[in-house]
Amino acid sequence: MKRIIAGIIALLFFFTVSIVLNTDSQTVSGVPRYGEFDLSERNSHSYVTKSVNDTLKEVKFGSTIDAETGSANFVTSIVINYRSFDTLGEVTVLFLSATGVGLLLGGDKKRLLSPIKASPVVKTAAKIVSPLLLILGAYVFTHGHLTPGGGFPGGAIIAAAFLLLVMVDDEKRAPALLKVLEGSMGLAYILLGIGGLLISGSFLQNFLPTGVVGNLFSAGLIPIVYSLIGLKVGAELSGIVDDFVSEGGDNI
Amino acid sequence: MNPVWLIAVPLALAFISTFANRISNWLLFLSAIFNAVAGIFLSFSSGTASYSIGGWRSPFGIDLIVTDATRILLPVANILFFFAVIIHLSKKRALEKFSVVYTISLASLNGILLTNDLFNLFVFLEIAGVAAYLLAMTGKEGESKVAAFKYLLLGSVGSLLYLLGVAVLYAAAGTLNISAIATKVSDGLLNGDVMLVSSLLMIAGLGVESKLVPFNGWVPGVFTKSSNMATLVLASVYPVAMISTFSRVILAVGDRRALDLVIVLGVATVLIGEVIAFKQRNLRSTLAYSSIAQSGLAIFLVGIGTVEALTASVMLIINNALAKFVLFSVDSYTTEELGADDLESLYGLGRMAPVAGLIFTVSALSISGMPLFLGFRAKLLAISSSFESLLVVPIVILLAAAIEITYYFRWIFALYRPYKGEERARLSLPLELMAIGVVLAAILVFLGSSSHETLMAFSKAGNAMVDAIITLGKNLIGGV
Amino acid sequence: MIQYFSLLLTAIGIYGLLSQKNLVKLIVSLNIAEIGVNLFIVSIGYIEKGLVPILSSENNSSTLLFVDPLPQALVLTSIVIGVGITALALAIIVTINHSKGTIDIDELIERGGAEE
């Protein structure tokens, strides 16, 4: 009986929301047909042509100097520059969740032992692969303004390297440095924001020159912020992994 | 001053406390003081002001908006939070490892009150939500974890639906700025179906935190089982931000037909809340269900949508915040000292602790709407503006008010009845609680019995709730 | 078509949330619903024949037709928030299991006493 009601509610939801699809027309604007709309009707047109504050000019890879955000990856320029406040909030949510997991589960010195012992082959291979994973993660978050990815996937890859080591080695615990790294990276992000407020007049405004579009050292604050975020997310997720394999529980 | 300091400072202090664990309580105290003072500064100017973040002009960037309504609600929320911190700072056990969570919840509540962007509101709602789930876990028994889990599920589903509503609205309008969308809505540029569905989804999303029926299944468990300071913050500071944001967003981007649904849900919430509160035998549960009913009262007025109704709604929010602060504080104090808070245990409390009895009585009378208190003015205005819609609405509200008066008077009389057991020693409230309780009760009396001019601020706030966001949108030059 | 599919995924997730009894399965259903919503948001940004929104040596001018990058930025944020909530929820489940010995929601409500 319960399943039938649940199914009816789910179907009701599906049909209610699907009436809004394909509703665009000449007089009133609705949700456009999949793949058919004019980008110039949306705010994103100015994000792509980098013309929010300047006039419309063509931005070319490798030759335009001092463009508005300077980053070749448009998604990165939105995440770190145009809508940087959202990213600050997202970093805070992850920080709160990691704190919560630490309060609930963490703090014990002993570790849960895995029921299957890894063979020496796997252990050795893991010790070779995990530094490569760390390098890959660092590459992803430093090149966030040139390639897809950025701070969050980069941090996740770093945490995956830590997870690999935790899975093969029963003694592995997170170093105490991780908590300090997490807090200081978050603090650095807000200090950069306050710096923007004091130097340029708005919170989180970019106050470094943006260089040539497409170089590694370009786009002002963006690579710096993404590196901070990458390290912070990596430290946080590694901390969460560590809390889950520790023996503590019911610590509140 | 730029209101972004109200958000940036608590966040910065919260990040510092991760590697300086011993001083995290003091950092919480520091951020609470800073926010209370900054909030008061914000209320000195008037009019609508918009501050851009990141240097990008609205609607391309995110902006913070300060209206006449914000100038009342923001200082109240910050100052109440500060009072809560003062009362509980001396009790080490209550705060302990949770000061970081309280600091971040302060930052997120300010963000919710200030932001003018739909997706930014989603992010701040998530921060406030996760902080609330963590605060709900602070109770002593294992049941608080189950209540917190239920809260987490309901809250996550709610924000999921809200996000879907925002996505649908973005696909149609092309922007995420509330003022820009409000301008488009009022000019009739958006498809009716899109607006209706997105309003429904956003009502569902924002309604979970605002305790609307049928999304309020989490309230009784969380309010009765979490620790004293957590319940205080969740019951008196959180509703100020959540209900006023519900009003602001639904009025700005909501469909007119959806407002009728809001009236129905609000009235249902009031009725169900009062009826269940009437049957409760201990004070904490009574206050929890009464909070649900007060939210319903403030929200159905949003559905009516006139300036008068919104003025009443702001007054009800403030009344609820101040009175519930005192009521919950007195209740948690007596539970600690006497061990229980059912009807018989509280007999004679009025004689054992006269100040506690006095402030409890004043707050209870104000919530139930007795003359001489702020609650009377608020309820009177609410009932008179409810005549705009069907006749059944004011009838139900009056019925609910009658039920409310009955059970609050039952509790007030219980305080002054003679105690049936052995003689109990006189209790004395801690100094902070006494001082703060007297101040808040005095404010309730002052606002309730002063001349009409002092309530001009509330009318300006009501006006701002209805108009300010759209006016800002129309004044934007070159917006999309 | 993909928009209908993503809404169907969300509906499946909502069905799971309403009908499952095991706490871990509830979190899985929540994740499925979140995936559905994220997919829907990304599908709003697609333009026919649009390019990936990154300037590179092949697509080197901003006057070319790119897909809308804003929904992708929104989904980035939403995915991370979902991860945070899932981690917290799983930690709460571990704690509940320690203290109550069960992770069946009906048994927990029975044992918790009538709070509704």
mmCIF file with all atom_site columns, N, CA, C and O in Angstrom, chain B residues 89-123:
data_model
loop_
_atom_site.group_PDB
_atom_site.id
_atom_site.type_symbol
_atom_site.label_atom_id
_atom_site.label_alt_id
_atom_site.label_comp_id
_atom_site.label_asym_id
_atom_site.label_entity_id
_atom_site.label_seq_id
_atom_site.pdbx_PDB_ins_code
_atom_site.Cartn_x
_atom_site.Cartn_y
_atom_site.Cartn_z
_atom_site.occupancy
_atom_site.B_iso_or_equiv
_atom_site.pdbx_formal_charge
_atom_site.auth_seq_id
_atom_site.auth_comp_id
_atom_site.auth_asym_id
_atom_site.auth_atom_id
_atom_site.pdbx_PDB_model_num
ATOM 1   N N  . LEU B 1 89  ? 27.230 30.922 27.493 1.00 0.00 ? 89  LEU B N  1
ATOM 2   C CA . LEU B 1 89  ? 28.690 30.911 27.378 1.00 0.00 ? 89  LEU B CA 1
ATOM 3   C C  . LEU B 1 89  ? 29.318 30.350 28.632 1.00 0.00 ? 89  LEU B C  1
ATOM 4   O O  . LEU B 1 89  ? 30.360 29.714 28.596 1.00 0.00 ? 89  LEU B O  1
ATOM 5   N N  . SER B 1 90  ? 28.655 30.599 29.795 1.00 0.00 ? 90  SER B N  1
ATOM 6   C CA . SER B 1 90  ? 29.295 30.162 31.023 1.00 0.00 ? 90  SER B CA 1
ATOM 7   C C  . SER B 1 90  ? 29.171 28.664 31.213 1.00 0.00 ? 90  SER B C  1
ATOM 8   O O  . SER B 1 90  ? 29.960 28.071 31.935 1.00 0.00 ? 90  SER B O  1
ATOM 9   N N  . LYS B 1 91  ? 28.209 28.037 30.534 1.00 0.00 ? 91  LYS B N  1
ATOM 10  C CA . LYS B 1 91  ? 28.072 26.599 30.712 1.00 0.00 ? 91  LYS B CA 1
ATOM 11  C C  . LYS B 1 91  ? 28.928 25.905 29.678 1.00 0.00 ? 91  LYS B C  1
ATOM 12  O O  . LYS B 1 91  ? 28.584 25.836 28.512 1.00 0.00 ? 91  LYS B O  1
ATOM 13  N N  . LYS B 1 92  ? 30.048 25.399 30.130 1.00 0.00 ? 92  LYS B N  1
ATOM 14  C CA . LYS B 1 92  ? 31.003 24.839 29.176 1.00 0.00 ? 92  LYS B CA 1
ATOM 15  C C  . LYS B 1 92  ? 30.399 23.700 28.371 1.00 0.00 ? 92  LYS B C  1
ATOM 16  O O  . LYS B 1 92  ? 30.670 23.523 27.207 1.00 0.00 ? 92  LYS B O  1
ATOM 17  N N  . ARG B 1 93  ? 29.566 22.893 28.999 1.00 0.00 ? 93  ARG B N  1
ATOM 18  C CA . ARG B 1 93  ? 29.121 21.681 28.320 1.00 0.00 ? 93  ARG B CA 1
ATOM 19  C C  . ARG B 1 93  ? 28.293 21.976 27.082 1.00 0.00 ? 93  ARG B C  1
ATOM 20  O O  . ARG B 1 93  ? 28.353 21.292 26.106 1.00 0.00 ? 93  ARG B O  1
ATOM 21  N N  . ALA B 1 94  ? 27.510 23.052 27.177 1.00 0.00 ? 94  ALA B N  1
ATOM 22  C CA . ALA B 1 94  ? 26.607 23.321 26.064 1.00 0.00 ? 94  ALA B CA 1
ATOM 23  C C  . ALA B 1 94  ? 27.383 23.654 24.798 1.00 0.00 ? 94  ALA B C  1
ATOM 24  O O  . ALA B 1 94  ? 27.034 23.217 23.713 1.00 0.00 ? 94  ALA B O  1
ATOM 25  N N  . LEU B 1 95  ? 28.413 24.444 24.911 1.00 0.00 ? 95  LEU B N  1
ATOM 26  C CA . LEU B 1 95  ? 29.103 24.868 23.708 1.00 0.00 ? 95  LEU B CA 1
ATOM 27  C C  . LEU B 1 95  ? 30.165 23.883 23.283 1.00 0.00 ? 95  LEU B C  1
ATOM 28  O O  . LEU B 1 95  ? 30.137 23.380 22.183 1.00 0.00 ? 95  LEU B O  1
ATOM 29  N N  . GLU B 1 96  ? 31.122 23.629 24.158 1.00 0.00 ? 96  GLU B N  1
ATOM 30  C CA . GLU B 1 96  ? 32.206 22.671 23.903 1.00 0.00 ? 96  GLU B CA 1
ATOM 31  C C  . GLU B 1 96  ? 32.659 22.671 22.458 1.00 0.00 ? 96  GLU B C  1
ATOM 32  O O  . GLU B 1 96  ? 33.159 23.626 21.929 1.00 0.00 ? 96  GLU B O  1
ATOM 33  N N  . LYS B 1 97  ? 32.435 21.512 21.793 1.00 0.00 ? 97  LYS B N  1
ATOM 34  C CA . LYS B 1 97  ? 33.028 21.415 20.477 1.00 0.00 ? 97  LYS B CA 1
ATOM 35  C C  . LYS B 1 97  ? 32.166 22.038 19.398 1.00 0.00 ? 97  LYS B C  1
ATOM 36  O O  . LYS B 1 97  ? 32.521 22.012 18.231 1.00 0.00 ? 97  LYS B O  1
ATOM 37  N N  . PHE B 1 98  ? 31.013 22.584 19.754 1.00 0.00 ? 98  PHE B N  1
ATOM 38  C CA . PHE B 1 98  ? 30.097 23.038 18.721 1.00 0.00 ? 98  PHE B CA 1
ATOM 39  C C  . PHE B 1 98  ? 30.188 24.512 18.412 1.00 0.00 ? 98  PHE B C  1
ATOM 40  O O  . PHE B 1 98  ? 29.384 25.004 17.637 1.00 0.00 ? 98  PHE B O  1
ATOM 41  N N  . SER B 1 99  ? 31.137 25.230 18.981 1.00 0.00 ? 99  SER B N  1
ATOM 42  C CA . SER B 1 99  ? 31.155 26.674 18.733 1.00 0.00 ? 99  SER B CA 1
ATOM 43  C C  . SER B 1 99  ? 31.366 27.002 17.269 1.00 0.00 ? 99  SER B C  1
ATOM 44  O O  . SER B 1 99  ? 30.806 27.973 16.772 1.00 0.00 ? 99  SER B O  1
ATOM 45  N N  . VAL B 1 100 ? 32.132 26.160 16.562 1.00 0.00 ? 100 VAL B N  1
ATOM 46  C CA . VAL B 1 100 ? 32.343 26.425 15.134 1.00 0.00 ? 100 VAL B CA 1
ATOM 47  C C  . VAL B 1 100 ? 31.006 26.396 14.403 1.00 0.00 ? 100 VAL B C  1
ATOM 48  O O  . VAL B 1 100 ? 30.710 27.252 13.557 1.00 0.00 ? 100 VAL B O  1
ATOM 49  N N  . VAL B 1 101 ? 30.167 25.407 14.774 1.00 0.00 ? 101 VAL B N  1
ATOM 50  C CA . VAL B 1 101 ? 28.881 25.269 14.082 1.00 0.00 ? 101 VAL B CA 1
ATOM 51  C C  . VAL B 1 101 ? 28.009 26.490 14.339 1.00 0.00 ? 101 VAL B C  1
ATOM 52  O O  . VAL B 1 101 ? 27.357 27.020 13.430 1.00 0.00 ? 101 VAL B O  1
ATOM 53  N N  . TYR B 1 102 ? 28.000 26.979 15.595 1.00 0.00 ? 102 TYR B N  1
ATOM 54  C CA . TYR B 1 102 ? 27.187 28.166 15.882 1.00 0.00 ? 102 TYR B CA 1
ATOM 55  C C  . TYR B 1 102 ? 27.683 29.375 15.114 1.00 0.00 ? 102 TYR B C  1
ATOM 56  O O  . TYR B 1 102 ? 26.889 30.159 14.582 1.00 0.00 ? 102 TYR B O  1
ATOM 57  N N  . THR B 1 103 ? 29.018 29.531 15.040 1.00 0.00 ? 103 THR B N  1
ATOM 58  C CA . THR B 1 103 ? 29.556 30.694 14.332 1.00 0.00 ? 103 THR B CA 1
ATOM 59  C C  . THR B 1 103 ? 29.147 30.669 12.864 1.00 0.00 ? 103 THR B C  1
ATOM 60  O O  . THR B 1 103 ? 28.730 31.685 12.298 1.00 0.00 ? 103 THR B O  1
ATOM 61  N N  . ILE B 1 104 ? 29.262 29.477 12.246 1.00 0.00 ? 104 ILE B N  1
ATOM 62  C CA . ILE B 1 104 ? 28.912 29.412 10.828 1.00 0.00 ? 104 ILE B CA 1
ATOM 63  C C  . ILE B 1 104 ? 27.409 29.604 10.637 1.00 0.00 ? 104 ILE B C  1
ATOM 64  O O  . ILE B 1 104 ? 26.972 30.216 9.658  1.00 0.00 ? 104 ILE B O  1
ATOM 65  N N  . SER B 1 105 ? 26.596 29.115 11.597 1.00 0.00 ? 105 SER B N  1
ATOM 66  C CA . SER B 1 105 ? 25.152 29.312 11.416 1.00 0.00 ? 105 SER B CA 1
ATOM 67  C C  . SER B 1 105 ? 24.814 30.796 11.474 1.00 0.00 ? 105 SER B C  1
ATOM 68  O O  . SER B 1 105 ? 23.926 31.269 10.759 1.00 0.00 ? 105 SER B O  1
ATOM 69  N N  . LEU B 1 106 ? 25.542 31.556 12.320 1.00 0.00 ? 106 LEU B N  1
ATOM 70  C CA . LEU B 1 106 ? 25.313 33.011 12.356 1.00 0.00 ? 106 LEU B CA 1
ATOM 71  C C  . LEU B 1 106 ? 25.605 33.633 11.003 1.00 0.00 ? 106 LEU B C  1
ATOM 72  O O  . LEU B 1 106 ? 24.810 34.422 10.472 1.00 0.00 ? 106 LEU B O  1
ATOM 73  N N  . ALA B 1 107 ? 26.755 33.249 10.398 1.00 0.00 ? 107 ALA B N  1
ATOM 74  C CA . ALA B 1 107 ? 27.098 33.805 9.089  1.00 0.00 ? 107 ALA B CA 1
ATOM 75  C C  . ALA B 1 107 ? 26.037 33.443 8.049  1.00 0.00 ? 107 ALA B C  1
ATOM 76  O O  . ALA B 1 107 ? 25.622 34.280 7.242  1.00 0.00 ? 107 ALA B O  1
ATOM 77  N N  . SER B 1 108 ? 25.566 32.193 8.081  1.00 0.00 ? 108 SER B N  1
ATOM 78  C CA . SER B 1 108 ? 24.623 31.770 7.049  1.00 0.00 ? 108 SER B CA 1
ATOM 79  C C  . SER B 1 108 ? 23.280 32.463 7.209  1.00 0.00 ? 108 SER B C  1
ATOM 80  O O  . SER B 1 108 ? 22.635 32.806 6.215  1.00 0.00 ? 108 SER B O  1
ATOM 81  N N  . LEU B 1 109 ? 22.830 32.701 8.460  1.00 0.00 ? 109 LEU B N  1
ATOM 82  C CA . LEU B 1 109 ? 21.540 33.378 8.629  1.00 0.00 ? 109 LEU B CA 1
ATOM 83  C C  . LEU B 1 109 ? 21.616 34.794 8.085  1.00 0.00 ? 109 LEU B C  1
ATOM 84  O O  . LEU B 1 109 ? 20.676 35.273 7.439  1.00 0.00 ? 109 LEU B O  1
ATOM 85  N N  . ASN B 1 110 ? 22.752 35.464 8.319  1.00 0.00 ? 110 ASN B N  1
ATOM 86  C CA . ASN B 1 110 ? 22.894 36.793 7.745  1.00 0.00 ? 110 ASN B CA 1
ATOM 87  C C  . ASN B 1 110 ? 22.896 36.742 6.228  1.00 0.00 ? 110 ASN B C  1
ATOM 88  O O  . ASN B 1 110 ? 22.302 37.587 5.550  1.00 0.00 ? 110 ASN B O  1
ATOM 89  N N  . GLY B 1 111 ? 23.564 35.720 5.676  1.00 0.00 ? 111 GLY B N  1
ATOM 90  C CA . GLY B 1 111 ? 23.584 35.576 4.218  1.00 0.00 ? 111 GLY B CA 1
ATOM 91  C C  . GLY B 1 111 ? 22.190 35.387 3.656  1.00 0.00 ? 111 GLY B C  1
ATOM 92  O O  . GLY B 1 111 ? 21.833 35.969 2.633  1.00 0.00 ? 111 GLY B O  1
ATOM 93  N N  . ILE B 1 112 ? 21.368 34.577 4.351  1.00 0.00 ? 112 ILE B N  1
ATOM 94  C CA . ILE B 1 112 ? 20.012 34.337 3.859  1.00 0.00 ? 112 ILE B CA 1
ATOM 95  C C  . ILE B 1 112 ? 19.214 35.632 3.842  1.00 0.00 ? 112 ILE B C  1
ATOM 96  O O  . ILE B 1 112 ? 18.460 35.917 2.916  1.00 0.00 ? 112 ILE B O  1
ATOM 97  N N  . LEU B 1 113 ? 19.398 36.452 4.904  1.00 0.00 ? 113 LEU B N  1
ATOM 98  C CA . LEU B 1 113 ? 18.613 37.686 4.976  1.00 0.00 ? 113 LEU B CA 1
ATOM 99  C C  . LEU B 1 113 ? 19.047 38.703 3.937  1.00 0.00 ? 113 LEU B C  1
ATOM 100 O O  . LEU B 1 113 ? 18.270 39.549 3.528  1.00 0.00 ? 113 LEU B O  1
ATOM 101 N N  . LEU B 1 114 ? 20.323 38.638 3.507  1.00 0.00 ? 114 LEU B N  1
ATOM 102 C CA . LEU B 1 114 ? 20.834 39.724 2.693  1.00 0.00 ? 114 LEU B CA 1
ATOM 103 C C  . LEU B 1 114 ? 20.831 39.436 1.206  1.00 0.00 ? 114 LEU B C  1
ATOM 104 O O  . LEU B 1 114 ? 20.783 40.359 0.401  1.00 0.00 ? 114 LEU B O  1
ATOM 105 N N  . THR B 1 115 ? 20.895 38.175 0.799  1.00 0.00 ? 115 THR B N  1
ATOM 106 C CA . THR B 1 115 ? 21.235 37.921 -0.593 1.00 0.00 ? 115 THR B CA 1
ATOM 107 C C  . THR B 1 115 ? 20.082 38.237 -1.539 1.00 0.00 ? 115 THR B C  1
ATOM 108 O O  . THR B 1 115 ? 18.918 38.166 -1.172 1.00 0.00 ? 115 THR B O  1
ATOM 109 N N  . ASN B 1 116 ? 20.421 38.591 -2.764 1.00 0.00 ? 116 ASN B N  1
ATOM 110 C CA . ASN B 1 116 ? 19.427 38.941 -3.769 1.00 0.00 ? 116 ASN B CA 1
ATOM 111 C C  . ASN B 1 116 ? 19.544 38.018 -4.980 1.00 0.00 ? 116 ASN B C  1
ATOM 112 O O  . ASN B 1 116 ? 19.173 38.385 -6.083 1.00 0.00 ? 116 ASN B O  1
ATOM 113 N N  . ASP B 1 117 ? 20.073 36.820 -4.776 1.00 0.00 ? 117 ASP B N  1
ATOM 114 C CA . ASP B 1 117 ? 20.321 35.934 -5.904 1.00 0.00 ? 117 ASP B CA 1
ATOM 115 C C  . ASP B 1 117 ? 19.776 34.562 -5.534 1.00 0.00 ? 117 ASP B C  1
ATOM 116 O O  . ASP B 1 117 ? 20.010 34.081 -4.435 1.00 0.00 ? 117 ASP B O  1
ATOM 117 N N  . LEU B 1 118 ? 19.054 33.929 -6.459 1.00 0.00 ? 118 LEU B N  1
ATOM 118 C CA . LEU B 1 118 ? 18.365 32.679 -6.125 1.00 0.00 ? 118 LEU B CA 1
ATOM 119 C C  . LEU B 1 118 ? 19.332 31.555 -5.800 1.00 0.00 ? 118 LEU B C  1
ATOM 120 O O  . LEU B 1 118 ? 19.119 30.812 -4.842 1.00 0.00 ? 118 LEU B O  1
ATOM 121 N N  . PHE B 1 119 ? 20.413 31.404 -6.591 1.00 0.00 ? 119 PHE B N  1
ATOM 122 C CA . PHE B 1 119 ? 21.285 30.269 -6.327 1.00 0.00 ? 119 PHE B CA 1
ATOM 123 C C  . PHE B 1 119 ? 22.130 30.512 -5.097 1.00 0.00 ? 119 PHE B C  1
ATOM 124 O O  . PHE B 1 119 ? 22.433 29.601 -4.334 1.00 0.00 ? 119 PHE B O  1
ATOM 125 N N  . ASN B 1 120 ? 22.508 31.780 -4.865 1.00 0.00 ? 120 ASN B N  1
ATOM 126 C CA . ASN B 1 120 ? 23.238 32.105 -3.653 1.00 0.00 ? 120 ASN B CA 1
ATOM 127 C C  . ASN B 1 120 ? 22.373 31.795 -2.432 1.00 0.00 ? 120 ASN B C  1
ATOM 128 O O  . ASN B 1 120 ? 22.855 31.313 -1.411 1.00 0.00 ? 120 ASN B O  1
ATOM 129 N N  . LEU B 1 121 ? 21.063 32.057 -2.555 1.00 0.00 ? 121 LEU B N  1
ATOM 130 C CA . LEU B 1 121 ? 20.157 31.713 -1.470 1.00 0.00 ? 121 LEU B CA 1
ATOM 131 C C  . LEU B 1 121 ? 20.157 30.217 -1.235 1.00 0.00 ? 121 LEU B C  1
ATOM 132 O O  . LEU B 1 121 ? 20.144 29.761 -0.092 1.00 0.00 ? 121 LEU B O  1
ATOM 133 N N  . PHE B 1 122 ? 20.194 29.419 -2.315 1.00 0.00 ? 122 PHE B N  1
ATOM 134 C CA . PHE B 1 122 ? 20.260 27.961 -2.158 1.00 0.00 ? 122 PHE B CA 1
ATOM 135 C C  . PHE B 1 122 ? 21.495 27.563 -1.374 1.00 0.00 ? 122 PHE B C  1
ATOM 136 O O  . PHE B 1 122 ? 21.420 26.753 -0.444 1.00 0.00 ? 122 PHE B O  1
ATOM 137 N N  . VAL B 1 123 ? 22.638 28.150 -1.727 1.00 0.00 ? 123 VAL B N  1
ATOM 138 C CA . VAL B 1 123 ? 23.870 27.773 -1.038 1.00 0.00 ? 123 VAL B CA 1
ATOM 139 C C  . VAL B 1 123 ? 23.791 28.141 0.438  1.00 0.00 ? 123 VAL B C  1
ATOM 140 O O  . VAL B 1 123 ? 24.131 27.349 1.317  1.00 0.00 ? 123 VAL B O  1
#
